[in-house]
């Protein structure tokens, strides 16, 4: 099929390359000329494992190309995927729909008869019905439809999640739209991927409901970590024990400094805002507590760090291992690691940050922090080391070797993924949130 993907950020660039790899002819659309130039050369403008190879292969094969023209997109495509961002509105929890609205307004006058516009952006429930009406009003001469197909990508695994998804959810209003999406995703369906076809509202709700559940699970185990700190328990053992219950499961029960990124925080807040608009705000009041527990983890880490350096950061060197909000990504949006680093600096600490991939993005957001391209350089003469993003490189560190470069061998494992026994055996004082000090 001839497919357009409008918006080539984390979602759109991956989707475009994967659709081309699946056998479609794909046109990617964006307004950023630098991004378009990089993508046209097969270079993704962000770090995502597996994407560079996929981009180069599909661009070189001619099945994927890029443009800045919505007119060209409308005239080219049968199916148009909308993959632009829906950030949080300034001064509000609600999602900002201006980018999605702009795409629909710009694309609709150029749509071909029988074409299908498919939203993939995370939006407030009711958006799809509103946009379907907008398309009908702007171009009544063409028989164009709108569907919704939420994404469930994990940064760091986005290519895998697109080519081999654990489920496909589509919101449609006709059999024709359903048939077109089945054709788009034919390779995935042939591989046995579950396919759920539903109404527009349910498809919109699935994504925010999934993210709300995951956020709740993370904040639950972090709340248990607070209890463990007060009672002398060990949250990792606790999580292992309850995770064996098949009704609960172990995934997303990792206590630490909490979640961040461009999805979970803004999505649960936008969901709360939309529930309030619908008059059912009480149904999601628990998400307020989820958000509060999550944000409290950052402050708790700063407080623990201050305690470990003697009550004040003044004159203290602090090494931060990790800037991205999660490993295998260079995304620093709402990164707990960087938030903690900045808070320590504001309180007088000399902070130096290392990350395998996210240094450039981190420097753009927090230019006053110091950065190091080498782990040992980041830890040089440090009075405290904080492990805040669970990169494999950090788990594989030799604590004995690192001992030779720091001033004080004191470590906070903010992700509970290091071998604490090995670090303590090497001579380090190690603390972790929700874990025994011994």
Coordinates of C-alpha atoms in Angstrom, one line a residue:
X1 CA 0.0 0.0 0.0
X2 CA 1.0 3.6 -0.3
X3 CA 1.4 4.9 3.2
X4 CA 2.3 8.3 4.7
X5 CA 3.6 8.8 8.2
X6 CA 3.2 12.4 9.4
X7 CA 5.6 13.3 12.2
X8 CA 8.9 11.6 12.3
X9 CA 9.8 11.7 16.0
X10 CA 10.4 8.6 18.1
X11 CA 7.1 7.1 17.0
X12 CA 6.8 8.3 13.4
X13 CA 10.4 7.5 12.2
X14 CA 10.2 4.0 13.6
X15 CA 6.7 3.4 12.2
X16 CA 7.7 4.7 8.7
X17 CA 10.8 2.5 8.5
X18 CA 8.9 -0.6 9.8
X19 CA 6.0 -0.1 7.4
X20 CA 8.5 0.2 4.5
X21 CA 10.3 -2.9 5.7
X22 CA 6.9 -4.7 5.8
X23 CA 6.6 -4.1 2.0
X24 CA 4.7 -0.8 1.7
X25 CA 5.7 2.3 -0.2
X26 CA 6.1 4.9 2.5
X27 CA 6.4 8.7 2.5
X28 CA 7.5 10.3 5.8
X29 CA 6.4 13.9 6.5
X30 CA 7.9 16.5 8.8
X31 CA 8.4 20.3 9.1
X32 CA 12.0 20.1 10.4
X33 CA 14.4 20.3 7.5
X34 CA 17.4 19.0 9.5
X35 CA 15.4 16.0 10.6
X36 CA 14.3 15.3 7.0
X37 CA 17.8 15.6 5.7
X38 CA 19.1 13.1 8.2
X39 CA 16.3 10.6 7.7
X40 CA 16.7 10.9 3.9
X41 CA 20.3 9.8 4.3
X42 CA 19.2 6.9 6.5
X43 CA 20.3 8.6 9.8
X44 CA 17.8 8.7 12.6
X45 CA 18.0 12.0 14.6
X46 CA 17.8 10.1 17.9
X47 CA 19.2 6.8 19.4
X48 CA 17.0 3.7 18.9
X49 CA 18.6 0.3 18.6
X50 CA 18.0 -1.3 15.2
X51 CA 16.6 1.8 13.6
X52 CA 19.8 3.0 11.7
X53 CA 20.1 -0.3 9.8
X54 CA 16.3 -0.4 9.1
X55 CA 16.3 3.2 7.8
X56 CA 19.3 2.7 5.6
X57 CA 17.9 -0.5 4.1
X58 CA 14.5 1.0 3.3
X59 CA 15.8 4.3 2.1
X60 CA 18.4 2.7 -0.2
X61 CA 15.7 0.3 -1.5
X62 CA 13.5 3.3 -2.5
X63 CA 10.5 2.1 -0.4
X64 CA 10.9 5.0 2.1
X65 CA 11.4 8.7 1.3
X66 CA 10.6 12.0 3.0
X67 CA 9.0 15.3 2.3
X68 CA 7.7 18.5 4.1
X69 CA 4.6 18.7 1.9
X70 CA 1.2 17.7 3.2
X71 CA -0.1 18.3 -0.3
X72 CA 2.3 15.7 -1.6
X73 CA 1.3 13.4 1.2
X74 CA -2.4 13.7 0.5
X75 CA -1.9 13.1 -3.2
X76 CA 0.4 10.1 -2.6
X77 CA -1.1 8.1 0.2
X78 CA -4.0 5.6 0.6
X79 CA -3.4 5.4 4.4
X80 CA -2.1 8.4 6.4
X81 CA -0.7 7.8 9.9
X82 CA -0.7 10.8 12.2
X83 CA 2.3 10.5 14.6
X84 CA 2.8 14.0 16.0
X85 CA 3.2 14.9 19.7
X86 CA 0.5 15.7 22.2
X87 CA 2.5 17.5 24.9
X88 CA 1.0 18.8 28.2
X89 CA -0.6 22.2 27.9
X90 CA 1.3 25.0 29.7
X91 CA -0.4 25.6 33.0
X92 CA -2.7 22.6 32.7
X93 CA -2.7 18.8 32.9
X94 CA -4.6 18.6 29.6
X95 CA -3.0 17.4 26.4
X96 CA -2.2 20.1 23.8
X97 CA -3.8 19.0 20.5
X98 CA -2.5 21.8 18.3
X99 CA -0.1 19.6 16.4
X100 CA -2.7 16.9 15.7
X101 CA -5.3 19.5 14.7
X102 CA -2.8 21.2 12.4
X103 CA -2.0 18.0 10.6
X104 CA -5.7 17.2 10.0
X105 CA -6.4 20.7 8.8
X106 CA -3.4 20.7 6.5
X107 CA -3.8 17.2 5.1
X108 CA -7.6 17.0 4.6
X109 CA -8.0 19.3 1.6
X110 CA -5.5 17.1 -0.3
X111 CA -7.0 13.7 0.5
X112 CA -7.8 11.3 -2.3
X113 CA -11.2 9.6 -2.5
X114 CA -11.3 6.5 -0.3
X115 CA -8.3 7.4 1.8
X116 CA -8.0 6.6 5.5
X117 CA -6.5 8.9 8.1
X118 CA -5.2 6.9 11.1
X119 CA -4.3 8.5 14.4
X120 CA -1.5 7.0 16.4
X121 CA -0.8 9.9 18.8
X122 CA -2.0 9.5 22.4
X123 CA -5.1 11.8 22.7
X124 CA -8.0 12.5 25.0
X125 CA -11.0 10.3 24.4
X126 CA -13.4 12.0 22.0
X127 CA -10.6 13.4 19.8
X128 CA -11.1 10.9 17.0
X129 CA -14.9 11.6 16.7
X130 CA -14.1 15.3 16.6
X131 CA -11.5 14.9 14.0
X132 CA -13.7 12.6 11.9
X133 CA -16.3 15.4 11.8
X134 CA -13.6 17.9 10.9
X135 CA -12.4 15.9 7.9
X136 CA -16.0 15.6 6.7
X137 CA -16.5 19.4 7.0
X138 CA -13.2 20.4 5.4
X139 CA -13.5 18.0 2.4
X140 CA -17.0 16.7 1.9
X141 CA -16.3 15.9 -1.8
X142 CA -14.0 12.9 -0.9
X143 CA -15.1 9.7 0.8
X144 CA -12.3 9.8 3.4
X145 CA -12.5 8.1 6.8
X146 CA -10.7 8.3 10.1
X147 CA -9.5 5.5 12.4
X148 CA -7.5 5.3 15.5
X149 CA -4.6 2.9 16.1
X150 CA -2.7 3.6 19.3
X151 CA 0.9 2.8 19.7
X152 CA 2.4 0.7 22.5
X153 CA 6.1 1.2 21.8
X154 CA 8.8 1.0 24.4
X155 CA 11.8 3.2 23.7
X156 CA 14.8 1.0 23.2
X157 CA 12.6 -1.8 21.8
X158 CA 10.5 0.3 19.3
X159 CA 11.6 -1.5 16.1
X160 CA 10.8 -4.9 17.7
X161 CA 7.5 -3.7 19.1
X162 CA 6.4 -2.4 15.7
X163 CA 7.4 -5.4 13.6
X164 CA 6.3 -7.9 16.3
X165 CA 3.7 -6.2 18.4
X166 CA 2.0 -8.0 21.3
X167 CA -1.3 -6.7 20.1
X168 CA -2.8 -4.4 17.5
X169 CA -5.8 -2.2 18.5
X170 CA -7.8 -0.3 15.9
X171 CA -10.8 1.9 16.3
X172 CA -12.9 2.0 13.2
X173 CA -16.3 3.0 12.0
X174 CA -16.6 0.9 8.9
X175 CA -15.7 -2.5 7.5
X176 CA -13.7 -0.8 4.8
X177 CA -11.4 1.0 7.3
X178 CA -11.0 -2.3 9.1
X179 CA -10.0 -4.1 5.9
X180 CA -7.5 -1.4 5.0
X181 CA -5.8 -1.7 8.4
X182 CA -5.7 -5.5 8.2
X183 CA -3.9 -5.1 4.8
X184 CA -1.5 -2.6 6.3
X185 CA -0.6 -5.0 9.1
X186 CA -0.9 -8.2 7.1
X187 CA 2.6 -9.5 8.0
X188 CA 2.0 -9.1 11.7
X189 CA -1.4 -10.7 11.5
X190 CA 0.0 -13.7 9.5
X191 CA 2.6 -14.1 12.4
X192 CA -0.3 -14.5 14.8
X193 CA -0.5 -11.0 16.4
X194 CA -3.8 -10.5 18.3
X195 CA -6.0 -7.9 16.5
X196 CA -8.6 -6.0 18.4
X197 CA -11.1 -4.0 16.3
X198 CA -13.3 -1.7 18.3
X199 CA -15.0 1.7 18.4
X200 CA -13.0 5.0 18.3
X201 CA -13.5 5.8 22.0
X202 CA -12.3 2.5 23.2
X203 CA -9.2 2.5 21.0
X204 CA -8.3 6.0 22.4
X205 CA -8.8 4.8 26.0
X206 CA -6.7 1.6 25.6
X207 CA -3.4 3.5 25.4
X208 CA -4.0 5.8 28.4
X209 CA -5.5 3.0 30.4
X210 CA -2.4 0.8 29.8
X211 CA 0.0 3.6 30.7
X212 CA -2.1 4.4 33.8
X213 CA -1.9 0.8 34.9
X214 CA 1.9 0.6 34.4
X215 CA 2.4 3.9 36.2
X216 CA 0.3 2.6 39.1
X217 CA 2.3 -0.6 39.3
X218 CA 5.6 1.4 39.4
X219 CA 4.3 3.8 42.1
X220 CA 2.9 0.9 44.1
X221 CA 6.3 -0.8 44.5
X222 CA 7.9 2.6 45.2
X223 CA 5.3 3.2 48.0
X224 CA 6.3 -0.3 49.3
X225 CA 10.0 0.9 49.2
X226 CA 9.1 3.8 51.5
X227 CA 7.5 1.3 53.9
X228 CA 10.6 -0.9 53.7
X229 CA 12.8 2.0 54.4
X230 CA 10.8 2.8 57.6
X231 CA 10.4 -0.8 58.7
X232 CA 13.8 -2.3 57.7
X233 CA 12.5 -4.5 54.9
X234 CA 13.9 -5.2 51.5
X235 CA 11.7 -4.1 48.5
X236 CA 13.6 -6.2 45.9
X237 CA 12.8 -9.4 47.9
X238 CA 9.3 -8.2 48.5
X239 CA 8.8 -7.6 44.7
X240 CA 10.2 -11.0 43.8
X241 CA 7.9 -12.6 46.3
X242 CA 4.7 -10.9 45.1
X243 CA 5.8 -11.1 41.5
X244 CA 5.5 -14.9 41.6
X245 CA 1.8 -14.4 41.9
X246 CA 0.6 -14.8 38.3
X247 CA -2.2 -12.3 39.0
X248 CA 0.5 -9.6 39.8
X249 CA 3.6 -10.5 37.8
X250 CA 7.2 -9.2 38.3
X251 CA 7.5 -6.8 35.4
X252 CA 7.2 -3.1 36.3
X253 CA 7.7 -3.9 40.0
X254 CA 11.2 -2.4 40.2
X255 CA 11.5 0.2 42.9
X256 CA 13.8 3.1 42.4
X257 CA 13.7 6.8 41.5
X258 CA 10.5 6.4 39.5
X259 CA 9.3 6.8 36.0
X260 CA 9.8 9.7 33.5
X261 CA 10.0 10.1 29.8
X262 CA 7.6 11.7 27.3
X263 CA 4.7 9.3 27.9
X264 CA 3.8 8.1 31.3
X265 CA 3.9 11.4 33.3
X266 CA 2.0 13.5 30.7
X267 CA -0.4 10.7 29.8
X268 CA -1.7 10.0 33.3
X269 CA -2.1 13.8 33.8
X270 CA -4.0 14.3 30.6
X271 CA -6.2 11.3 31.5
X272 CA -7.1 12.9 34.8
X273 CA -7.8 16.2 33.0
X274 CA -10.1 14.5 30.5
X275 CA -11.9 12.5 33.2
X276 CA -12.7 15.8 34.9
X277 CA -14.0 17.3 31.7
X278 CA -16.3 14.3 31.3
X279 CA -17.6 14.7 34.9
X280 CA -16.0 11.5 36.2
X281 CA -12.8 12.9 37.8
X282 CA -13.3 10.8 40.9
X283 CA -12.8 7.7 38.9
X284 CA -9.1 8.6 38.3
X285 CA -8.4 10.4 41.6
X286 CA -6.0 7.6 42.5
X287 CA -3.7 8.7 39.6
X288 CA -3.0 11.9 41.6
X289 CA -1.5 9.7 44.3
X290 CA 0.4 7.7 41.7
X291 CA 1.9 10.9 40.4
X292 CA 2.8 12.2 43.8
X293 CA 4.5 9.0 44.9
X294 CA 6.5 9.1 41.7
X295 CA 7.7 12.7 42.1
X296 CA 8.5 12.0 45.8
X297 CA 11.1 9.4 44.7
X298 CA 13.2 12.1 43.2
X299 CA 13.2 14.2 46.3
X300 CA 13.9 11.2 48.5
X301 CA 17.0 10.4 46.4
X302 CA 18.2 14.0 46.8
X303 CA 17.6 13.8 50.6
X304 CA 19.5 10.5 50.9
X305 CA 22.4 11.9 48.8
X306 CA 22.7 14.9 51.1
X307 CA 22.6 12.7 54.2
X308 CA 25.5 10.6 52.7
X309 CA 27.7 13.6 52.1
X310 CA 27.3 14.9 55.6
X311 CA 24.2 17.1 55.4
X312 CA 25.3 19.6 52.7
X313 CA 26.4 19.4 49.1
X314 CA 28.6 22.5 49.3
X315 CA 32.1 21.5 48.3
X316 CA 31.1 18.0 47.4
X317 CA 31.7 16.3 44.1
X318 CA 28.8 14.2 42.9
X319 CA 28.9 11.8 39.9
X320 CA 25.6 11.0 38.1
X321 CA 25.6 7.8 36.1
X322 CA 22.7 8.2 33.7
X323 CA 20.9 11.0 32.0
X324 CA 18.3 9.3 29.8
X325 CA 15.0 8.5 31.5
X326 CA 15.6 4.8 30.6
X327 CA 18.4 2.7 29.1
X328 CA 18.8 2.1 25.4
X329 CA 17.5 5.6 24.6
X330 CA 18.8 9.1 24.4
X331 CA 15.4 10.6 25.5
X332 CA 15.8 13.0 28.5
X333 CA 12.2 14.2 28.6
X334 CA 11.2 14.4 32.3
X335 CA 14.2 12.4 33.2
X336 CA 14.3 11.6 36.9
X337 CA 18.1 11.3 36.7
X338 CA 18.6 14.8 35.3
X339 CA 16.0 16.2 37.7
X340 CA 18.0 14.8 40.6
X341 CA 21.3 16.0 39.2
X342 CA 19.9 19.6 38.8
X343 CA 18.5 19.6 42.3
X344 CA 21.8 18.6 43.8
X345 CA 23.6 21.3 41.7
X346 CA 21.1 23.9 42.9
X347 CA 22.0 23.0 46.5
X348 CA 25.7 23.6 45.9
X349 CA 27.0 20.3 44.7
X350 CA 29.6 20.0 41.9
X351 CA 27.8 17.6 39.6
X352 CA 29.2 15.7 36.7
X353 CA 26.9 13.5 34.5
X354 CA 27.7 10.5 32.3
X355 CA 25.4 8.7 29.9
X356 CA 26.3 6.4 26.9
X357 CA 23.9 8.1 24.5
X358 CA 22.1 11.1 26.0
X359 CA 24.8 13.6 26.7
X360 CA 24.0 16.0 23.8
X361 CA 20.2 16.0 24.7
X362 CA 21.0 16.4 28.4
X363 CA 23.3 19.3 27.7
X364 CA 20.7 21.0 25.6
X365 CA 18.2 20.9 28.5
X366 CA 20.6 21.4 31.4
X367 CA 23.6 23.3 30.0
X368 CA 24.9 24.3 33.4
X369 CA 25.6 20.7 34.5
X370 CA 29.1 19.3 33.8
X371 CA 29.3 16.3 31.5
X372 CA 31.8 13.5 31.0
X373 CA 32.1 11.1 28.0
X374 CA 34.0 8.6 30.2
X375 CA 32.6 6.9 33.3
X376 CA 35.9 7.1 35.2
X377 CA 36.2 10.8 34.4
X378 CA 32.7 11.4 35.7
X379 CA 33.6 9.7 38.9
X380 CA 37.0 11.4 39.4
X381 CA 37.4 12.7 42.9
X382 CA 33.7 12.1 43.6
X383 CA 32.4 12.1 47.1
X384 CA 29.2 10.3 46.0
X385 CA 28.2 8.3 43.0
X386 CA 24.5 8.0 42.0
X387 CA 23.4 5.2 39.6
X388 CA 20.3 6.6 38.1
X389 CA 19.7 5.0 34.6
X390 CA 20.1 1.2 34.4
X391 CA 22.4 1.0 31.4
X392 CA 24.2 -2.4 30.9
X393 CA 27.5 -0.5 31.0
X394 CA 26.9 0.5 34.6
X395 CA 25.9 -3.0 35.7
X396 CA 29.1 -4.3 34.2
X397 CA 31.4 -1.8 36.1
X398 CA 34.3 -3.1 38.1
X399 CA 33.7 -1.6 41.6
X400 CA 37.3 -2.2 42.5
X401 CA 38.6 -0.2 39.5
X402 CA 36.2 2.7 40.2
X403 CA 37.4 2.7 43.8
X404 CA 40.7 4.1 42.6
X405 CA 39.3 7.3 41.1
X406 CA 36.7 8.5 43.6
X407 CA 37.5 10.5 46.8
X408 CA 34.9 8.7 48.9
X409 CA 33.6 5.3 48.0
X410 CA 29.9 6.0 48.5
X411 CA 27.2 4.8 46.1
X412 CA 23.4 5.2 45.7
X413 CA 21.9 2.5 43.5
X414 CA 18.8 4.4 42.4
X415 CA 17.6 1.6 40.1
X416 CA 18.2 -1.4 42.3
X417 CA 20.0 -3.3 39.5
X418 CA 23.6 -3.3 40.7
X419 CA 25.2 -6.3 42.6
X420 CA 25.3 -4.5 45.9
X421 CA 27.1 -7.4 47.6
X422 CA 30.0 -7.1 45.1
X423 CA 30.2 -3.3 45.5
X424 CA 30.2 -3.6 49.3
X425 CA 32.9 -6.4 49.2
X426 CA 35.1 -4.0 47.1
X427 CA 34.9 -1.5 49.9
X428 CA 32.0 0.7 48.9
X429 CA 29.3 2.1 51.2
X430 CA 26.1 1.4 49.2
X431 CA 22.5 2.6 49.8
X432 CA 19.5 1.9 47.7
X433 CA 15.9 3.0 48.1
X434 CA 13.8 0.5 50.0
X435 CA 16.7 -1.9 50.7
X436 CA 18.5 -3.0 53.9
X437 CA 21.7 -1.1 54.7
X438 CA 23.4 -4.4 55.4

